[in-house]
Amino acid sequence: MTDRTFYENLDAIDPLEPLRAEFHLPVDAIYLNGNSLGVMPLAAPVRAKHVMLQEWADDLTASWNKAQWSTLPLQLGNKIAPLAGVGPDEIVVCDSTSVNLYKVLYTAMDIMRRRAPEKRRIVSEKNSAPTDLYIAQTLCTQFGMTLDLVDSDTLHAAIDDHLAILLLTHVNYQTGAVHNMADLTARAHLHGALAVWDVCHSVGAIPIEFGRSDADFAVGCTYAYLNGGPGAPAFVWVHPRHVDQIAQPLAGWMGHAAPLAFDQQYQPAAGILRYLCGTPAILSMSVLESGLDVFHKAQGYGGMTEIHKKAQTLTSLFIQLVEKECAGSGLRLLSPRDPEQRASLVSLTHPSAAHAIIQALRARGVIGAYREPDILRFGFAPLYTRYTDVWDAVMQLKSVLTTLS
Amino acid sequence: MTDRTFYENLDAIDPLEPLRAEFHLPVDAIYLNGNSLGVMPLAAPVRAKHVMLQEWADDLTASWNKAQWSTLPLQLGNKIAPLAGVGPDEIVVCDSTSVNLYKVLYTAMDIMRRRAPEKRRIVSEKNSAPTDLYIAQTLCTQFGMTLDLVDSDTLHAAIDDHLAILLLTHVNYQTGAVHNMADLTARAHLHGALAVWDVCHSVGAIPIEFGRSDADFAVGCTYAYLNGGPGAPAFVWVHPRHVDQIAQPLAGWMGHAAPLAFDQQYQPAAGILRYLCGTPAILSMSVLESGLDVFHKAQGYGGMTEIHKKAQTLTSLFIQLVEKECAGSGLRLLSPRDPEQRASLVSLTHPSAAHAIIQALRARGVIGAYREPDILRFGFAPLYTRYTDVWDAVMQLKSVLTTLS
């Protein structure tokens, strides 16, 4: 692994290599920020044009049936289902992750208030996605509950008989560290609590098993590894044991049992459809489908198993190469070293020049991200990142570090 | 007005006529459903293509700054402001109408619970948009309030000292009947209540004055008269006297005072920005701007005053012509006869054949809408509907009625 040929050979035998041709990659750049915004599938602008010129411009309101606008939330949910380990009609695509988290966390709190009103403790991780914590804070105030933020290494101990709800980001957005969904959910259940998962930073990057993990609720975004487009709508999943037991608070007309009956009285739809609220953003929803279709195609190339394997290899090689080529530069690994505990993300820290390094890399066409106060973050989306990208990125990083010192 | 020439002459002198060229109109059709989904501005697919191929595909995350994705919600809100009679930075575009109504109605209830906890009555109209009633029902349960649905003619009397919040759809989606926003708000304020308005069916159709009406909160959609595209994001306005007093419940990261600081603690942004929640659907948002830009251009042709005048003339002529040409057919006027009490919508009823008539008209290229149980609804969006469309539509209607009898 000490010269580029090694990486070229890995690309040559990469079973996922044909899928790279499904995307538009930025010219003269190595894009290592797909964990923030995925690249554009080539089918996406074709779909966008069709929605604009045929479905909207020519067919107008007839498209609710003719182009199946009405059923898009469930159709797209069914394309996410295989990536989340659930069956058909268990996921809908709608709204944003934050709005969907409000729906499910409210519902979880409502269940716990009925089931065990003495339990008022919500536990989450200090480094959870901030928006998850904001939504949780607001709902804790509404429900008279308290939000305890703990470090990752004290999480297990924090799951005790006082716990009402465990709310976790499956993969840490700063470090790429993965929580064990099945283990933590089992421990929460053992103590009579519910488990709510945010898979924004894991869906499409590592295999997810909502069903086998026996999770209670989950939300996730589609604009990162699923390549759905900027701000593409999010998704929501509720375990079938809960879904019909209770109504969610954002009771809009799209979640009504009969939206077109224009009843005055709210009557929630059966199943996950009740988690819909208002009229969906059809254009953003439609374009998202192109991203999901690449994952469908990927099933013919080994699917999530192969994607996960490649993510582990890409990130392991990056870590090894950085530690070899940039030794003594002050860069330190923030992500877990064990590939099993890491999604397709590597974060490094630099005590003084993190921001400057990211900027200098960007000027050389290597796109990573800086995060306060000292973090350099690099995402390796396996569907379109090459092994040679790892080599080339580290060579640029090494060169930048030489310039700085 | 007894032959087509009269309508041709009106088209010839229509000051708004040049704006029709800004839109793609469906071929061989008279589209009278713009109150449900506006037609496509010709600039919209150009903008969509740019967002796809430049902002997303090539520039990726750099577009948050470079393409000003970050400030789109406020930029677009500022383009709606002149249509709503408010100043700059008072409106944001985000989420759906239902989600935005949840935010403002929750906030209004929270204010009233502090200000006058004994007042627990919410009043709305029986024929309000169903989604408004659903959201209100859920929030009434949360806040221990009651929702009273009254008929339009008893609305005035229902505003008394027990009232906490008046929640009204400004223009009735079934009949086009307009409420007097200023009068009803003043009466609500006189009794110590707040007024929340849904302007989905009035914005872009008739002049709106949130400021001069002294309303408290408002929401509206952009996919109808504003021609923003299918399911385009909605907007939300909060009177400056309330906006900084209280946090709204959907406290997502986009409404944080410093979204990119990734604080663990929620701190609402100053002003209307705090009403943002999650990541916005950039593609749908961007395309919406093309619709708003036509309204900006319309200011050079008389603006909302001329748009309103044309709406009144179009709908008045349609009513007169239907009553003359289709006399004895069983069709009856459901909309208010007084043009001052009507937005750009005419609803008729037919005792036995409403659905069949709408279907037959559609087969002949006249697109209206059927609503249960006996309503035929025709929208006349003044930016692109011609006076000759009124004549042609009624001639087709007359012919259809002859076939049916």
CSV table of N, CA and C in Angstrom, one decimal, chain A residues 268-360:
chain,number,residue,atom,x,y,z
A,268,PRO,N,-56.9,9.2,12.0
A,268,PRO,CA,-55.6,8.8,11.4
A,268,PRO,C,-55.7,7.6,10.5
A,269,ALA,N,-54.9,7.6,9.5
A,269,ALA,CA,-54.8,6.5,8.6
A,269,ALA,C,-54.2,5.3,9.3
A,270,ALA,N,-54.5,4.1,8.8
A,270,ALA,CA,-53.9,2.9,9.4
A,270,ALA,C,-52.4,2.9,9.0
A,271,GLY,N,-51.6,2.4,9.9
A,271,GLY,CA,-50.2,2.1,9.6
A,271,GLY,C,-49.4,3.4,9.6
A,272,ILE,N,-48.2,3.3,8.9
A,272,ILE,CA,-47.2,4.4,8.9
A,272,ILE,C,-47.7,5.6,8.1
A,273,LEU,N,-48.8,5.5,7.3
A,273,LEU,CA,-49.3,6.7,6.6
A,273,LEU,C,-49.8,7.8,7.5
A,274,ARG,N,-50.1,7.4,8.7
A,274,ARG,CA,-50.6,8.5,9.7
A,274,ARG,C,-49.5,9.4,10.1
A,275,TYR,N,-48.2,9.0,9.8
A,275,TYR,CA,-47.1,9.9,10.1
A,275,TYR,C,-46.9,11.0,9.0
A,276,LEU,N,-47.7,10.9,8.0
A,276,LEU,CA,-47.6,12.1,7.0
A,276,LEU,C,-48.4,13.3,7.6
A,277,CYS,N,-48.0,14.5,7.2
A,277,CYS,CA,-48.7,15.6,7.7
A,277,CYS,C,-49.3,16.5,6.5
A,278,GLY,N,-48.5,17.4,6.0
A,278,GLY,CA,-49.0,18.3,4.9
A,278,GLY,C,-48.7,17.8,3.5
A,279,THR,N,-49.0,18.6,2.5
A,279,THR,CA,-48.7,18.3,1.2
A,279,THR,C,-47.2,18.1,0.9
A,280,PRO,N,-46.8,17.0,0.3
A,280,PRO,CA,-45.4,16.8,0.1
A,280,PRO,C,-44.7,17.6,-1.0
A,281,ALA,N,-43.5,17.9,-0.8
A,281,ALA,CA,-42.7,18.7,-1.8
A,281,ALA,C,-42.4,17.7,-3.0
A,282,ILE,N,-43.3,17.7,-4.0
A,282,ILE,CA,-43.2,16.7,-5.0
A,282,ILE,C,-41.9,16.6,-5.8
A,283,LEU,N,-41.4,17.8,-6.1
A,283,LEU,CA,-40.2,17.9,-7.0
A,283,LEU,C,-39.0,17.3,-6.2
A,284,SER,N,-38.8,17.7,-5.0
A,284,SER,CA,-37.7,17.1,-4.2
A,284,SER,C,-37.9,15.6,-3.9
A,285,MET,N,-39.1,15.2,-3.7
A,285,MET,CA,-39.4,13.8,-3.5
A,285,MET,C,-39.1,13.0,-4.7
A,286,SER,N,-39.5,13.5,-5.8
A,286,SER,CA,-39.4,12.7,-7.1
A,286,SER,C,-37.9,12.5,-7.4
A,287,VAL,N,-37.1,13.5,-7.2
A,287,VAL,CA,-35.7,13.5,-7.6
A,287,VAL,C,-35.0,12.5,-6.6
A,288,LEU,N,-35.4,12.5,-5.4
A,288,LEU,CA,-34.8,11.6,-4.4
A,288,LEU,C,-34.9,10.1,-4.9
A,289,GLU,N,-35.9,9.8,-5.6
A,289,GLU,CA,-36.1,8.4,-6.1
A,289,GLU,C,-34.9,7.9,-6.9
A,290,SER,N,-34.3,8.8,-7.7
A,290,SER,CA,-33.1,8.5,-8.5
A,290,SER,C,-32.0,8.0,-7.6
A,291,GLY,N,-31.8,8.6,-6.5
A,291,GLY,CA,-30.8,8.2,-5.5
A,291,GLY,C,-31.1,6.8,-5.0
A,292,LEU,N,-32.3,6.5,-4.6
A,292,LEU,CA,-32.7,5.2,-4.1
A,292,LEU,C,-32.6,4.1,-5.1
A,293,ASP,N,-32.8,4.5,-6.4
A,293,ASP,CA,-32.7,3.5,-7.5
A,293,ASP,C,-31.3,2.9,-7.6
A,294,VAL,N,-30.3,3.8,-7.3
A,294,VAL,CA,-28.9,3.2,-7.4
A,294,VAL,C,-28.7,2.2,-6.3
A,295,PHE,N,-29.3,2.4,-5.2
A,295,PHE,CA,-29.2,1.3,-4.1
A,295,PHE,C,-29.9,0.1,-4.5
A,296,HIS,N,-31.0,0.2,-5.3
A,296,HIS,CA,-31.7,-1.0,-5.7
A,296,HIS,C,-30.8,-1.7,-6.7
A,297,LYS,N,-30.2,-1.0,-7.6
A,297,LYS,CA,-29.2,-1.5,-8.6
A,297,LYS,C,-28.0,-2.2,-7.9
A,298,ALA,N,-27.6,-1.6,-6.8
A,298,ALA,CA,-26.4,-2.1,-6.1
A,298,ALA,C,-26.7,-3.5,-5.5
A,299,GLN,N,-27.9,-3.9,-5.4
A,299,GLN,CA,-28.2,-5.2,-4.9
A,299,GLN,C,-27.6,-6.3,-5.8
A,300,GLY,N,-27.5,-6.0,-7.1
A,300,GLY,CA,-26.9,-6.9,-8.1
A,300,GLY,C,-25.4,-6.9,-8.0
A,301,TYR,N,-24.8,-6.0,-7.1
A,301,TYR,CA,-23.3,-6.0,-7.0
A,301,TYR,C,-22.9,-6.3,-5.5
A,302,GLY,N,-23.8,-6.9,-4.8
A,302,GLY,CA,-23.4,-7.2,-3.4
A,302,GLY,C,-24.1,-6.4,-2.4
A,303,GLY,N,-24.8,-5.4,-2.8
A,303,GLY,CA,-25.7,-4.6,-1.9
A,303,GLY,C,-25.0,-4.0,-0.7
A,304,MET,N,-25.7,-3.8,0.4
A,304,MET,CA,-25.2,-3.2,1.5
A,304,MET,C,-24.0,-3.9,2.1
A,305,THR,N,-23.9,-5.2,2.0
A,305,THR,CA,-22.8,-6.0,2.5
A,305,THR,C,-21.5,-5.5,1.8
A,306,GLU,N,-21.5,-5.4,0.5
A,306,GLU,CA,-20.4,-5.0,-0.3
A,306,GLU,C,-20.1,-3.5,0.0
A,307,ILE,N,-21.1,-2.7,0.1
A,307,ILE,CA,-21.0,-1.3,0.4
A,307,ILE,C,-20.3,-1.1,1.8
A,308,HIS,N,-20.7,-1.8,2.8
A,308,HIS,CA,-20.2,-1.7,4.1
A,308,HIS,C,-18.7,-2.2,4.1
A,309,LYS,N,-18.4,-3.3,3.4
A,309,LYS,CA,-17.1,-3.8,3.3
A,309,LYS,C,-16.1,-2.8,2.7
A,310,LYS,N,-16.6,-2.1,1.6
A,310,LYS,CA,-15.8,-1.1,0.9
A,310,LYS,C,-15.5,0.1,1.8
A,311,ALA,N,-16.6,0.5,2.6
A,311,ALA,CA,-16.4,1.6,3.5
A,311,ALA,C,-15.4,1.3,4.5
A,312,GLN,N,-15.4,0.1,5.0
A,312,GLN,CA,-14.4,-0.2,6.0
A,312,GLN,C,-13.0,-0.2,5.5
A,313,THR,N,-12.9,-0.8,4.2
A,313,THR,CA,-11.5,-0.8,3.6
A,313,THR,C,-11.1,0.6,3.3
A,314,LEU,N,-11.9,1.4,2.7
A,314,LEU,CA,-11.6,2.8,2.3
A,314,LEU,C,-11.1,3.6,3.6
A,315,THR,N,-11.9,3.5,4.6
A,315,THR,CA,-11.5,4.3,5.8
A,315,THR,C,-10.3,3.7,6.5
A,316,SER,N,-10.1,2.4,6.6
A,316,SER,CA,-9.0,1.8,7.2
A,316,SER,C,-7.7,2.2,6.4
A,317,LEU,N,-7.8,2.2,5.1
A,317,LEU,CA,-6.6,2.5,4.3
A,317,LEU,C,-6.3,4.0,4.5
A,318,PHE,N,-7.3,4.8,4.6
A,318,PHE,CA,-7.1,6.3,4.8
A,318,PHE,C,-6.4,6.5,6.1
A,319,ILE,N,-6.9,5.9,7.2
A,319,ILE,CA,-6.2,6.0,8.5
A,319,ILE,C,-4.8,5.6,8.5
A,320,GLN,N,-4.6,4.4,7.9
A,320,GLN,CA,-3.2,3.9,7.9
A,320,GLN,C,-2.2,4.8,7.1
A,321,LEU,N,-2.7,5.3,6.0
A,321,LEU,CA,-1.9,6.1,5.1
A,321,LEU,C,-1.6,7.4,5.7
A,322,VAL,N,-2.6,8.0,6.4
A,322,VAL,CA,-2.4,9.3,7.1
A,322,VAL,C,-1.4,9.1,8.2
A,323,GLU,N,-1.5,8.1,8.9
A,323,GLU,CA,-0.6,7.9,10.1
A,323,GLU,C,0.8,7.6,9.6
A,324,LYS,N,0.9,7.0,8.4
A,324,LYS,CA,2.3,6.8,7.9
A,324,LYS,C,2.9,8.0,7.2
A,325,GLU,N,2.1,8.6,6.3
A,325,GLU,CA,2.6,9.7,5.5
A,325,GLU,C,2.6,11.0,6.2
A,326,CYS,N,1.8,11.2,7.2
A,326,CYS,CA,1.7,12.5,7.9
A,326,CYS,C,2.1,12.4,9.4
A,327,ALA,N,2.9,11.4,9.6
A,327,ALA,CA,3.4,11.2,11.0
A,327,ALA,C,4.1,12.5,11.5
A,328,GLY,N,3.9,12.8,12.7
A,328,GLY,CA,4.6,14.0,13.3
A,328,GLY,C,3.9,15.3,12.9
A,329,SER,N,2.8,15.3,12.2
A,329,SER,CA,2.2,16.6,11.7
A,329,SER,C,1.3,17.2,12.7
A,330,GLY,N,1.0,16.4,13.8
A,330,GLY,CA,0.0,16.9,14.8
A,330,GLY,C,-1.4,16.4,14.5
A,331,LEU,N,-1.6,15.7,13.4
A,331,LEU,CA,-2.9,15.1,13.1
A,331,LEU,C,-3.1,13.9,14.0
A,332,ARG,N,-4.3,13.8,14.6
A,332,ARG,CA,-4.7,12.7,15.5
A,332,ARG,C,-6.0,12.1,15.0
A,333,LEU,N,-6.2,10.8,15.2
A,333,LEU,CA,-7.4,10.1,14.8
A,333,LEU,C,-8.5,10.4,15.9
A,334,LEU,N,-9.6,10.9,15.5
A,334,LEU,CA,-10.7,11.1,16.4
A,334,LEU,C,-11.7,9.9,16.2
A,335,SER,N,-11.8,9.3,15.1
A,335,SER,CA,-12.8,8.2,14.8
A,335,SER,C,-12.3,6.9,15.5
A,336,PRO,N,-13.2,6.0,15.7
A,336,PRO,CA,-12.7,4.7,16.3
A,336,PRO,C,-11.8,4.0,15.3
A,337,ARG,N,-10.8,3.3,15.9
A,337,ARG,CA,-9.8,2.6,15.1
A,337,ARG,C,-10.4,1.3,14.5
A,338,ASP,N,-11.2,0.7,15.3
A,338,ASP,CA,-11.8,-0.6,14.9
A,338,ASP,C,-12.9,-0.3,13.8
A,339,PRO,N,-12.7,-0.9,12.6
A,339,PRO,CA,-13.6,-0.6,11.5
A,339,PRO,C,-15.0,-1.0,11.8
A,340,GLU,N,-15.2,-2.0,12.7
A,340,GLU,CA,-16.6,-2.4,13.1
A,340,GLU,C,-17.3,-1.4,13.8
A,341,GLN,N,-16.6,-0.5,14.5
A,341,GLN,CA,-17.2,0.6,15.3
A,341,GLN,C,-17.3,1.9,14.5
A,342,ARG,N,-17.1,1.9,13.2
A,342,ARG,CA,-16.9,3.1,12.4
A,342,ARG,C,-17.8,3.0,11.2
A,343,ALA,N,-18.5,4.1,10.8
A,343,ALA,CA,-19.2,4.1,9.6
A,343,ALA,C,-18.2,4.7,8.5
A,344,SER,N,-18.7,5.1,7.4
A,344,SER,CA,-17.8,5.5,6.3
A,344,SER,C,-17.3,6.9,6.4
A,345,LEU,N,-16.8,7.2,7.6
A,345,LEU,CA,-16.4,8.6,7.9
A,345,LEU,C,-15.1,8.5,8.7
A,346,VAL,N,-14.1,9.4,8.5
A,346,VAL,CA,-12.9,9.5,9.3
A,346,VAL,C,-12.7,10.9,9.7
A,347,SER,N,-12.7,11.1,11.1
A,347,SER,CA,-12.4,12.5,11.6
A,347,SER,C,-11.0,12.5,12.2
A,348,LEU,N,-10.3,13.5,11.9
A,348,LEU,CA,-9.0,13.8,12.5
A,348,LEU,C,-9.0,15.1,13.3
A,349,THR,N,-8.1,15.3,14.2
A,349,THR,CA,-8.0,16.6,14.8
A,349,THR,C,-6.6,17.1,14.5
A,350,HIS,N,-6.5,18.4,14.5
A,350,HIS,CA,-5.2,19.1,14.4
A,350,HIS,C,-5.2,20.3,15.4
A,351,PRO,N,-4.2,20.4,16.3
A,351,PRO,CA,-4.3,21.3,17.4
A,351,PRO,C,-4.4,22.8,17.0
A,352,SER,N,-3.9,23.1,15.8
A,352,SER,CA,-3.8,24.5,15.5
A,352,SER,C,-4.3,24.9,14.1
A,353,ALA,N,-4.3,23.9,13.2
A,353,ALA,CA,-4.5,24.3,11.8
A,353,ALA,C,-5.6,23.6,11.1
A,354,ALA,N,-6.6,23.0,11.8
A,354,ALA,CA,-7.6,22.2,11.2
A,354,ALA,C,-8.3,23.0,10.1
A,355,HIS,N,-8.7,24.2,10.4
A,355,HIS,CA,-9.5,25.0,9.4
A,355,HIS,C,-8.6,25.3,8.2
A,356,ALA,N,-7.4,25.7,8.5
A,356,ALA,CA,-6.4,26.0,7.4
A,356,ALA,C,-6.2,24.8,6.5
A,357,ILE,N,-6.0,23.7,7.1
A,357,ILE,CA,-5.8,22.5,6.3
A,357,ILE,C,-6.9,22.2,5.3
A,358,ILE,N,-8.2,22.2,5.9
A,358,ILE,CA,-9.3,21.9,5.1
A,358,ILE,C,-9.5,22.9,3.9
A,359,GLN,N,-9.1,24.2,4.2
A,359,GLN,CA,-9.2,25.2,3.2
A,359,GLN,C,-8.2,25.0,2.1
A,360,ALA,N,-7.0,24.6,2.5
A,360,ALA,CA,-5.9,24.4,1.6
A,360,ALA,C,-6.2,23.2,0.7
